[in-house]
Amino acid sequence: MKTICLYFEIHNIINLKRYRCFDIGRDHYYYDDYENERTINDVAERSYIPALGTLIEMAKSNNGAFKVALSVSGVALEQLETYAPRVIELLHELNETGCVEFLCEPYSHGLSSLANEECFRDDVERMRVKVKQMFGKAPKVFRNSSLIYSNEIGAIIADMGFKGILTEGAKHVLGWKSAHYLYHCAYNQNLKVLLRDYKLSDDISLRFNNSEWNEYPLFADKYIGWIADMPQEEQVINIFMELSALGVAQPLSSNILEFIKALPICAKEKGITFSTPTEIVTKLKSVDAVDVPYPMSWTDEERDISSFLGNILQREAFDKLYSVAERVLLCQDRRIKQDWDYLQASNNFRFMTTKNTGMHIERGIYDSPFDAFTNYMNIVGDFIARVNAQFPEDIDSEELSSLLKMIANQNEEIAALNKELAALKKDAPAAKKEPAKRGRKKKEE
């Protein structure tokens, strides 16, 4: 039986302000608060609020037959909590239906998986804790920023205890294979890999309202018909996109929400179900390993990381930022920690791309890739100076490694003590009952 895994991502960039070279050392606040409030409210009103309302309605009206997965970056949650709390309320309401699974992703929506393993693990773990606190369940499935994946990244995620990971069904990786099967990580078969069907996903997120597209207008019965006509043995159809596709990329006037709302009805008629990623990775067996020696993503036609690190400007900015990763991990300054999250966001590097994709690239306040690079490097220069003020550059690598090892050991000890405490609390009620029973027996005697 075929099943559809429908997944949406929520992430919004933190807008940096114009930051000149003479601001370095004098101004440590890097953000355009007005633009942050404007953009998050704009996308909330146009997309998140109506789209989440539709998903809630679908969950309630289909008696558990409709299921969906969501992930929200940590920086997006911070923005929503500050400027658009209604979206947070709707996320909780959707969670209460029992028809949604919240996935884990890097808190910063950054590129730490390509730079520093300890930094990456910290980024992911903080998001895992945040999801558990907000929605009551620890996530079992992971998705990286822009679905970036490689064998090494998969091995780290498996080691962290995740059961599955989402990534792109890129042609240069799959070759003749189909994305409509469950695979596993080449370095650890315990981690299952769900591969995005980029054609079916882009039909909704990119082409739905394009009147020049040969399939326009697209109706739900036609779309489900394409899935039903696939070979019977191809059982898993993964449709992944940004939630902003519903309302921003594809305006509400295009009837995109009516299309989404009709999908479960049409799927039921064809005997096609909806499943969450965890249901798929626990119920189905993988058919083969997917070997990804070099990182891939869901960005641009190449499906690689060239949109983020494809030119010398991007690599220079990337190397400069992550040169202080170990020092930031040691730092306890909350402002530095928050700035670290915001500066890591992959969008900052995307603004510097010089690729000709044939599509307009939204660069925000920047006129060119070099403009984006200059502004970002000014900010990073000030940020690094603040980090070095706490941990001077003359601290050698051996000292830093020793400090990091000590912190890691302390964290392990704390985790072990917490487990021991939890076990004692669990046994406490039984221990209290036992003396009471003995007391009653003495009285009877």
Tab-separated table of C-alpha atoms in Angstrom, residues 10 40-41 43-45 47-50 52 56 72 76-77 80-81 83-94 134-135 243:
chain	number	residue	atom	x	y	z
A	10	ILE	CA	9.205	26.713	9.114
A	40	ILE	CA	7.697	37.460	10.270
A	41	ASN	CA	4.248	39.049	10.575
A	43	VAL	CA	4.666	35.520	6.284
A	44	ALA	CA	2.528	34.603	9.321
A	45	GLU	CA	-0.512	36.433	7.951
A	47	SER	CA	1.011	31.729	5.005
A	48	TYR	CA	1.590	30.256	8.454
A	49	ILE	CA	-1.736	31.159	10.080
A	50	PRO	CA	-4.054	30.125	7.192
A	52	LEU	CA	-1.773	25.768	9.901
A	56	ILE	CA	-5.719	21.491	11.809
A	72	VAL	CA	10.617	24.697	13.112
A	76	ALA	CA	12.200	30.894	13.880
A	77	LEU	CA	10.611	29.861	17.183
A	80	LEU	CA	7.391	33.665	16.415
A	81	GLU	CA	7.295	33.818	20.203
A	83	TYR	CA	6.302	38.819	17.077
A	84	ALA	CA	3.669	36.243	16.020
A	85	PRO	CA	2.502	34.218	19.066
A	86	ARG	CA	-0.663	33.205	17.198
A	87	VAL	CA	1.466	30.832	15.105
A	88	ILE	CA	2.771	29.179	18.288
A	89	GLU	CA	-0.820	28.722	19.487
A	90	LEU	CA	-1.747	27.040	16.197
A	91	LEU	CA	1.291	24.736	16.406
A	92	HIS	CA	0.114	23.605	19.848
A	93	GLU	CA	-3.440	23.161	18.547
A	94	LEU	CA	-2.153	21.029	15.674
A	134	MET	CA	7.281	22.718	23.618
A	135	PHE	CA	5.437	19.740	22.201
A	243	LEU	CA	5.315	25.905	4.769
